[in-house]
mmCIF file of C-alpha atoms in Angstrom:
data_model
loop_
_atom_site.group_PDB
_atom_site.id
_atom_site.type_symbol
_atom_site.label_atom_id
_atom_site.label_comp_id
_atom_site.label_asym_id
_atom_site.label_seq_id
_atom_site.Cartn_x
_atom_site.Cartn_y
_atom_site.Cartn_z
ATOM 1 C CA MET G 1203 248.577 113.741 124.059
ATOM 2 C CA GLN G 1204 246.102 113.159 121.333
ATOM 3 C CA SER G 1205 244.279 116.103 119.859
ATOM 4 C CA LEU G 1206 241.805 115.989 117.071
ATOM 5 C CA LEU G 1207 240.949 118.568 114.468
ATOM 6 C CA ALA G 1208 237.351 118.103 113.432
ATOM 7 C CA GLN G 1209 234.990 119.718 110.965
ATOM 8 C CA ARG G 1210 231.255 119.701 111.397
ATOM 9 C CA SER G 1211 228.392 118.900 109.143
ATOM 10 C CA PRO G 1212 224.833 120.297 109.424
ATOM 11 C CA CYS G 1213 222.789 118.710 112.149
ATOM 12 C CA GLY G 1214 219.331 119.501 113.511
ATOM 13 C CA THR G 1215 218.089 119.677 117.086
ATOM 14 C CA SER G 1216 215.040 118.220 118.719
ATOM 15 C CA GLY G 1217 213.335 118.194 122.096
ATOM 16 C CA ARG G 1218 214.352 120.122 125.139
ATOM 17 C CA GLY G 1219 217.805 120.596 126.528
ATOM 18 C CA LEU G 1220 221.164 120.241 124.828
ATOM 19 C CA ALA G 1221 221.419 119.758 121.114
ATOM 20 C CA PRO G 1222 222.581 116.196 120.277
ATOM 21 C CA ARG G 1223 226.336 115.691 119.992
ATOM 22 C CA ARG G 1224 227.658 114.742 116.595
ATOM 23 C CA SER G 1225 229.643 111.582 116.342
ATOM 24 C CA ILE G 1226 233.240 111.822 115.177
ATOM 25 C CA VAL G 1227 234.388 108.951 113.014
ATOM 26 C CA ARG G 1228 237.981 107.844 113.461
ATOM 27 C CA VAL G 1229 239.351 105.792 110.584
ATOM 28 C CA GLY G 1230 242.004 103.255 111.466
ATOM 29 C CA PRO G 1231 243.717 100.384 109.635
ATOM 30 C CA VAL G 1232 241.307 97.967 107.921
ATOM 31 C CA ARG G 1233 242.043 94.236 107.796
ATOM 32 C CA ALA G 1234 239.891 91.778 105.894
ATOM 33 C CA THR G 1235 238.958 88.517 107.623
ATOM 34 C CA THR G 1236 236.573 85.609 107.121
ATOM 35 C CA ASP G 1237 236.823 84.351 110.700
ATOM 36 C CA ALA G 1238 233.416 84.820 112.329
ATOM 37 C CA THR G 1239 234.925 84.467 115.787
ATOM 38 C CA THR G 1240 236.746 87.770 115.370
ATOM 39 C CA SER G 1241 233.455 89.725 115.220
ATOM 40 C CA LYS G 1242 233.394 90.658 118.886
ATOM 41 C CA PRO G 1243 232.190 93.930 120.408
ATOM 42 C CA LYS G 1244 235.028 96.405 120.666
ATOM 43 C CA PRO G 1245 235.733 98.076 124.006
ATOM 44 C CA LYS G 1246 234.501 101.643 124.316
ATOM 45 C CA ALA G 1247 237.157 104.128 123.227
ATOM 46 C CA PRO G 1248 238.479 106.377 126.001
ATOM 47 C CA GLN G 1249 237.543 110.045 125.946
ATOM 48 C CA GLN G 1250 239.925 112.338 124.151
ATOM 49 C CA MET G 1251 240.293 116.074 124.330
ATOM 50 C CA LEU G 1252 239.069 117.595 121.083
ATOM 51 C CA VAL G 1253 240.703 120.629 119.487
ATOM 52 C CA TYR G 1254 238.663 122.406 116.816
ATOM 53 C CA SER G 1255 240.353 124.790 114.384
ATOM 54 C CA PRO G 1256 237.582 125.903 112.001
ATOM 55 C CA PRO G 1257 238.887 126.277 108.410
ATOM 56 C CA HIS G 1258 237.147 129.598 107.806
ATOM 57 C CA PRO G 1259 238.813 132.344 105.723
ATOM 58 C CA LEU G 1260 237.563 135.085 108.076
ATOM 59 C CA ILE G 1261 239.188 133.345 111.027
ATOM 60 C CA LYS G 1262 242.469 133.181 109.099
ATOM 61 C CA HIS G 1263 242.126 136.844 108.106
ATOM 62 C CA TRP G 1264 241.641 138.169 111.644
ATOM 63 C CA LEU G 1265 244.408 135.926 112.940
ATOM 64 C CA ALA G 1266 246.794 137.477 110.401
ATOM 65 C CA ILE G 1267 245.823 140.966 111.610
ATOM 66 C CA LEU G 1268 246.492 139.933 115.224
ATOM 67 C CA ARG G 1269 249.883 138.421 114.389
ATOM 68 C CA SER G 1270 251.286 141.514 112.680
ATOM 69 C CA GLU G 1271 253.545 143.654 114.853
ATOM 70 C CA TYR G 1272 252.365 146.722 112.915
ATOM 71 C CA THR G 1273 248.723 146.364 113.990
ATOM 72 C CA PRO G 1274 247.878 149.287 116.324
ATOM 73 C CA SER G 1275 246.055 148.687 119.613
ATOM 74 C CA PRO G 1276 242.569 149.806 118.466
ATOM 75 C CA MET G 1277 242.734 147.525 115.411
ATOM 76 C CA PHE G 1278 244.196 144.672 117.474
ATOM 77 C CA ARG G 1279 241.342 144.917 119.944
ATOM 78 C CA SER G 1280 238.733 145.068 117.181
ATOM 79 C CA ALA G 1281 240.252 142.083 115.359
ATOM 80 C CA CYS G 1282 240.400 140.076 118.593
ATOM 81 C CA ALA G 1283 236.743 140.833 119.304
ATOM 82 C CA GLU G 1284 235.730 139.797 115.782
ATOM 83 C CA LEU G 1285 237.753 136.586 115.985
ATOM 84 C CA GLY G 1286 236.212 135.888 119.390
ATOM 85 C CA ARG G 1287 232.735 136.239 117.910
ATOM 86 C CA LEU G 1288 233.513 133.703 115.194
ATOM 87 C CA LEU G 1289 235.099 131.198 117.576
ATOM 88 C CA VAL G 1290 232.305 131.547 120.142
ATOM 89 C CA TYR G 1291 229.798 130.898 117.351
ATOM 90 C CA GLU G 1292 231.586 127.633 116.581
ATOM 91 C CA ALA G 1293 231.946 126.694 120.256
ATOM 92 C CA VAL G 1294 228.232 126.979 121.048
ATOM 93 C CA ARG G 1295 226.972 125.350 117.851
ATOM 94 C CA GLU G 1296 226.167 122.060 119.641
ATOM 95 C CA PHE G 1297 226.343 123.469 123.151
ATOM 96 C CA LEU G 1298 223.355 125.767 123.640
ATOM 97 C CA PRO G 1299 220.324 124.162 125.319
ATOM 98 C CA THR G 1300 217.140 124.694 123.310
ATOM 99 C CA ILE G 1301 213.378 124.505 123.748
ATOM 100 C CA GLU G 1302 210.634 123.867 121.198
ATOM 101 C CA GLN G 1303 207.886 126.472 120.920
ATOM 102 C CA GLN G 1304 205.391 127.886 118.451
ATOM 103 C CA VAL G 1305 205.278 131.470 117.224
ATOM 104 C CA GLN G 1306 202.640 133.413 115.352
ATOM 105 C CA THR G 1307 203.832 135.057 112.156
ATOM 106 C CA PRO G 1308 202.656 138.446 110.807
ATOM 107 C CA LEU G 1309 200.434 136.524 108.352
ATOM 108 C CA GLY G 1310 198.416 134.979 111.176
ATOM 109 C CA ALA G 1311 199.962 131.547 110.735
ATOM 110 C CA VAL G 1312 201.586 129.481 113.502
ATOM 111 C CA ALA G 1313 205.098 128.118 112.954
ATOM 112 C CA ASP G 1314 207.158 125.647 114.959
ATOM 113 C CA ALA G 1315 210.231 127.302 116.445
ATOM 114 C CA THR G 1316 213.425 126.290 118.233
ATOM 115 C CA LEU G 1317 214.679 128.812 120.779
ATOM 116 C CA VAL G 1318 217.682 129.004 123.079
ATOM 117 C CA ASP G 1319 216.532 128.091 126.597
ATOM 118 C CA PRO G 1320 216.546 131.295 128.717
ATOM 119 C CA THR G 1321 216.480 129.273 131.949
ATOM 120 C CA ARG G 1322 219.971 127.858 131.311
ATOM 121 C CA PRO G 1323 222.292 130.760 130.472
ATOM 122 C CA ILE G 1324 225.876 129.945 129.517
ATOM 123 C CA LYS G 1325 228.317 130.844 132.288
ATOM 124 C CA VAL G 1326 230.998 132.847 130.491
ATOM 125 C CA VAL G 1327 234.386 133.024 132.247
ATOM 126 C CA PRO G 1328 236.883 135.494 130.730
ATOM 127 C CA ILE G 1329 240.437 135.276 132.065
ATOM 128 C CA LEU G 1330 241.563 138.877 132.577
ATOM 129 C CA ARG G 1331 242.777 140.920 130.961
ATOM 130 C CA ALA G 1332 242.787 139.798 127.375
ATOM 131 C CA GLY G 1333 240.110 137.126 127.747
ATOM 132 C CA LEU G 1334 237.629 139.962 128.119
ATOM 133 C CA VAL G 1335 238.441 141.282 124.636
ATOM 134 C CA LEU G 1336 237.387 137.986 123.065
ATOM 135 C CA LEU G 1337 233.927 138.491 124.580
ATOM 136 C CA GLU G 1338 233.237 142.023 123.364
ATOM 137 C CA GLN G 1339 230.873 140.674 120.703
ATOM 138 C CA CYS G 1340 229.763 137.531 122.540
ATOM 139 C CA GLY G 1341 226.367 139.072 123.301
ATOM 140 C CA GLN G 1342 225.653 139.053 119.557
ATOM 141 C CA VAL G 1343 226.134 135.286 119.488
ATOM 142 C CA VAL G 1344 224.858 133.965 122.836
ATOM 143 C CA PRO G 1345 221.367 135.271 123.721
ATOM 144 C CA PHE G 1346 221.499 134.350 127.419
ATOM 145 C CA GLN G 1347 224.698 134.425 129.430
ATOM 146 C CA GLU G 1348 226.154 135.173 132.846
ATOM 147 C CA THR G 1349 229.696 136.548 133.093
ATOM 148 C CA TYR G 1350 232.073 135.610 135.914
ATOM 149 C CA HIS G 1351 235.468 137.331 135.709
ATOM 150 C CA VAL G 1352 238.658 135.658 136.886
ATOM 151 C CA GLY G 1353 242.067 137.336 136.953
ATOM 152 C CA TYR G 1354 245.502 135.720 136.999
ATOM 153 C CA VAL G 1355 249.029 137.071 136.892
ATOM 154 C CA ARG G 1356 252.002 134.967 135.830
ATOM 155 C CA ASP G 1357 255.359 135.123 137.563
ATOM 156 C CA PRO G 1358 257.942 135.995 134.848
ATOM 157 C CA VAL G 1359 260.564 133.697 136.403
ATOM 158 C CA THR G 1360 258.629 130.595 137.484
ATOM 159 C CA LEU G 1361 255.842 131.068 134.889
ATOM 160 C CA GLN G 1362 253.370 130.020 137.613
ATOM 161 C CA ALA G 1363 250.048 131.875 137.648
ATOM 162 C CA SER G 1364 248.338 133.164 140.777
ATOM 163 C CA ALA G 1365 244.788 134.480 141.104
ATOM 164 C CA TYR G 1366 244.011 138.074 142.062
ATOM 165 C CA LEU G 1367 240.265 137.990 141.197
ATOM 166 C CA ASN G 1368 237.663 135.222 141.227
ATOM 167 C CA LYS G 1369 233.966 135.967 140.722
ATOM 168 C CA LEU G 1370 232.818 132.367 140.239
ATOM 169 C CA PRO G 1371 229.822 131.367 142.389
ATOM 170 C CA ALA G 1372 230.674 129.395 145.524
ATOM 171 C CA LYS G 1373 228.417 126.547 144.362
ATOM 172 C CA LEU G 1374 227.866 125.331 140.804
ATOM 173 C CA ALA G 1375 225.434 122.764 139.417
ATOM 174 C CA GLU G 1376 226.543 119.657 137.517
ATOM 175 C CA ASP G 1377 224.575 120.710 134.441
ATOM 176 C CA ASP G 1378 225.969 124.264 134.324
ATOM 177 C CA LEU G 1379 227.587 125.119 130.976
ATOM 178 C CA PHE G 1380 230.859 127.088 130.855
ATOM 179 C CA LEU G 1381 232.648 129.050 128.155
ATOM 180 C CA ILE G 1382 236.182 130.100 129.153
ATOM 181 C CA THR G 1383 238.072 132.633 127.039
ATOM 182 C CA ASP G 1384 241.799 133.389 126.965
ATOM 183 C CA PRO G 1385 243.600 134.531 123.790
ATOM 184 C CA MET G 1386 246.615 132.285 124.335
ATOM 185 C CA LEU G 1387 247.132 128.846 125.836
ATOM 186 C CA ALA G 1388 250.905 128.553 126.156
ATOM 187 C CA THR G 1389 251.831 126.343 129.114
ATOM 188 C CA GLY G 1390 248.206 125.754 130.147
ATOM 189 C CA GLY G 1391 248.813 126.401 133.847
ATOM 190 C CA THR G 1392 246.279 129.215 134.188
ATOM 191 C CA MET G 1393 243.551 127.347 132.323
ATOM 192 C CA VAL G 1394 244.053 124.278 134.509
ATOM 193 C CA GLN G 1395 243.611 126.407 137.627
ATOM 194 C CA VAL G 1396 240.374 127.881 136.300
ATOM 195 C CA ILE G 1397 238.901 124.497 135.353
ATOM 196 C CA ASP G 1398 240.067 122.986 138.653
ATOM 197 C CA ASP G 1399 238.203 125.777 140.445
ATOM 198 C CA ILE G 1400 235.043 125.124 138.435
ATOM 199 C CA VAL G 1401 235.217 121.394 139.229
ATOM 200 C CA ALA G 1402 235.872 122.064 142.928
ATOM 201 C CA ARG G 1403 232.664 124.132 143.040
ATOM 202 C CA GLY G 1404 230.538 121.389 141.475
ATOM 203 C CA GLY G 1405 230.950 121.910 137.725
ATOM 204 C CA ARG G 1406 231.883 119.190 135.252
ATOM 205 C CA PRO G 1407 234.849 119.455 132.838
ATOM 206 C CA GLU G 1408 232.833 117.905 129.989
ATOM 207 C CA ASN G 1409 230.516 120.928 130.231
ATOM 208 C CA VAL G 1410 233.405 123.319 129.577
ATOM 209 C CA ARG G 1411 234.322 124.872 126.232
ATOM 210 C CA VAL G 1412 237.581 126.817 125.889
ATOM 211 C CA VAL G 1413 238.005 129.574 123.286
ATOM 212 C CA ALA G 1414 241.538 130.774 122.501
ATOM 213 C CA VAL G 1415 243.136 132.572 119.558
ATOM 214 C CA VAL G 1416 246.311 130.468 119.496
ATOM 215 C CA VAL G 1417 247.345 127.406 121.480
ATOM 216 C CA ALA G 1418 250.653 125.564 121.908
ATOM 217 C CA PRO G 1419 251.516 121.878 122.394
ATOM 218 C CA PRO G 1420 252.543 122.149 126.105
ATOM 219 C CA ALA G 1421 249.122 123.536 127.044
ATOM 220 C CA LEU G 1422 247.262 120.983 124.939
ATOM 221 C CA LYS G 1423 249.187 118.092 126.466
ATOM 222 C CA LEU G 1424 248.573 119.322 130.007
ATOM 223 C CA LEU G 1425 244.852 119.823 129.399
ATOM 224 C CA ALA G 1426 244.446 116.532 127.521
ATOM 225 C CA ASP G 1427 246.072 114.576 130.341
ATOM 226 C CA ARG G 1428 243.982 116.260 133.024
ATOM 227 C CA TYR G 1429 240.621 116.708 131.258
ATOM 228 C CA PRO G 1430 240.235 114.186 128.405
ATOM 229 C CA GLY G 1431 236.625 115.255 127.717
ATOM 230 C CA LEU G 1432 237.484 118.932 127.235
ATOM 231 C CA LYS G 1433 236.814 120.784 123.963
ATOM 232 C CA VAL G 1434 239.053 123.626 122.780
ATOM 233 C CA TYR G 1435 238.231 126.034 119.938
ATOM 234 C CA THR G 1436 241.119 127.970 118.416
ATOM 235 C CA ALA G 1437 242.238 129.770 115.282
ATOM 236 C CA MET G 1438 245.630 128.025 115.192
ATOM 237 C CA ILE G 1439 247.880 125.508 116.941
ATOM 238 C CA ASP G 1440 251.294 127.173 117.013
ATOM 239 C CA GLU G 1441 254.613 125.361 117.117
ATOM 240 C CA GLN G 1442 256.266 126.058 120.447
ATOM 241 C CA VAL G 1443 256.670 128.094 123.643
ATOM 242 C CA ASP G 1444 259.901 129.999 124.328
ATOM 243 C CA GLU G 1445 261.800 130.235 127.627
ATOM 244 C CA ARG G 1446 259.701 133.274 128.657
ATOM 245 C CA GLY G 1447 256.471 131.333 128.233
ATOM 246 C CA TYR G 1448 255.443 133.108 125.006
ATOM 247 C CA ILE G 1449 253.913 131.207 122.101
ATOM 248 C CA ILE G 1450 256.000 131.217 118.909
ATOM 249 C CA PRO G 1451 255.106 132.613 116.375
ATOM 250 C CA GLY G 1452 252.198 133.784 118.541
ATOM 251 C CA LEU G 1453 250.743 137.265 119.000
ATOM 252 C CA GLY G 1454 253.010 138.864 121.586
ATOM 253 C CA ASP G 1455 251.357 139.952 124.847
ATOM 254 C CA ALA G 1456 247.676 140.103 123.901
ATOM 255 C CA GLY G 1457 246.675 142.122 126.958
ATOM 256 C CA ASP G 1458 249.311 144.798 126.404
ATOM 257 C CA ARG G 1459 248.563 145.016 122.693
ATOM 258 C CA ALA G 1460 244.796 145.215 123.219
ATOM 259 C CA TYR G 1461 244.971 147.927 125.843
ATOM 260 C CA GLY G 1462 247.998 149.872 124.613
ATOM 261 C CA THR G 1463 250.195 149.151 127.632
ATOM 262 C CA SER G 1464 253.785 147.968 127.797
ATOM 263 C CA HIS G 1465 256.227 146.595 130.350
#
């Protein structure tokens, strides 16, 4: 698996549709040569899954609140919602389709304006239960969205997830844009099932953005092998997954902590 942590630089948008993708420069070994015959076009690099962990102090702050075992449920839920807002903001930075318009200002002047395209709402897919908490403030970030809930439960012995709710449309378009939220990507099995379902209904994995609070190497490897064009946005890549399928150091059970339940 190859994952890449990337930072962005300011970039404008133009025209209709998706904002242009930024290029990511990979620096490898440099060898000097004077042989003109070696100047041949290089083969196109294969797609790689990209993992973004924005180096923002607020993201680190809310992650620390979520990690603490002393954080009560109401504060945990609030911190998760705030962290979700920040990560969603990063995830849609280059993702939202835009249109160019003109608006009239209060001074009677006309100004050029770039607006989010209302005809192409982002299809938001929270994985229940805890994925819903990440979206509590999503409406403040994404002006136009459609929400399709999916619910999965994981067997505590086999760690295999099975669906108990799926509100995805029966047919999806190739240019549909998806934002999937789940606080933790541990083994990656649930996320793979959700993306597989989107692809089976006509969606494209390169049009999927995943937002998670913490992720672990097993999930990243599984997703990178299966969907090399995928983009994941997270607060932290944690070290490992224990025998129960929990991320270490992790957050504990995000759903139980957010809703004040226990097993």
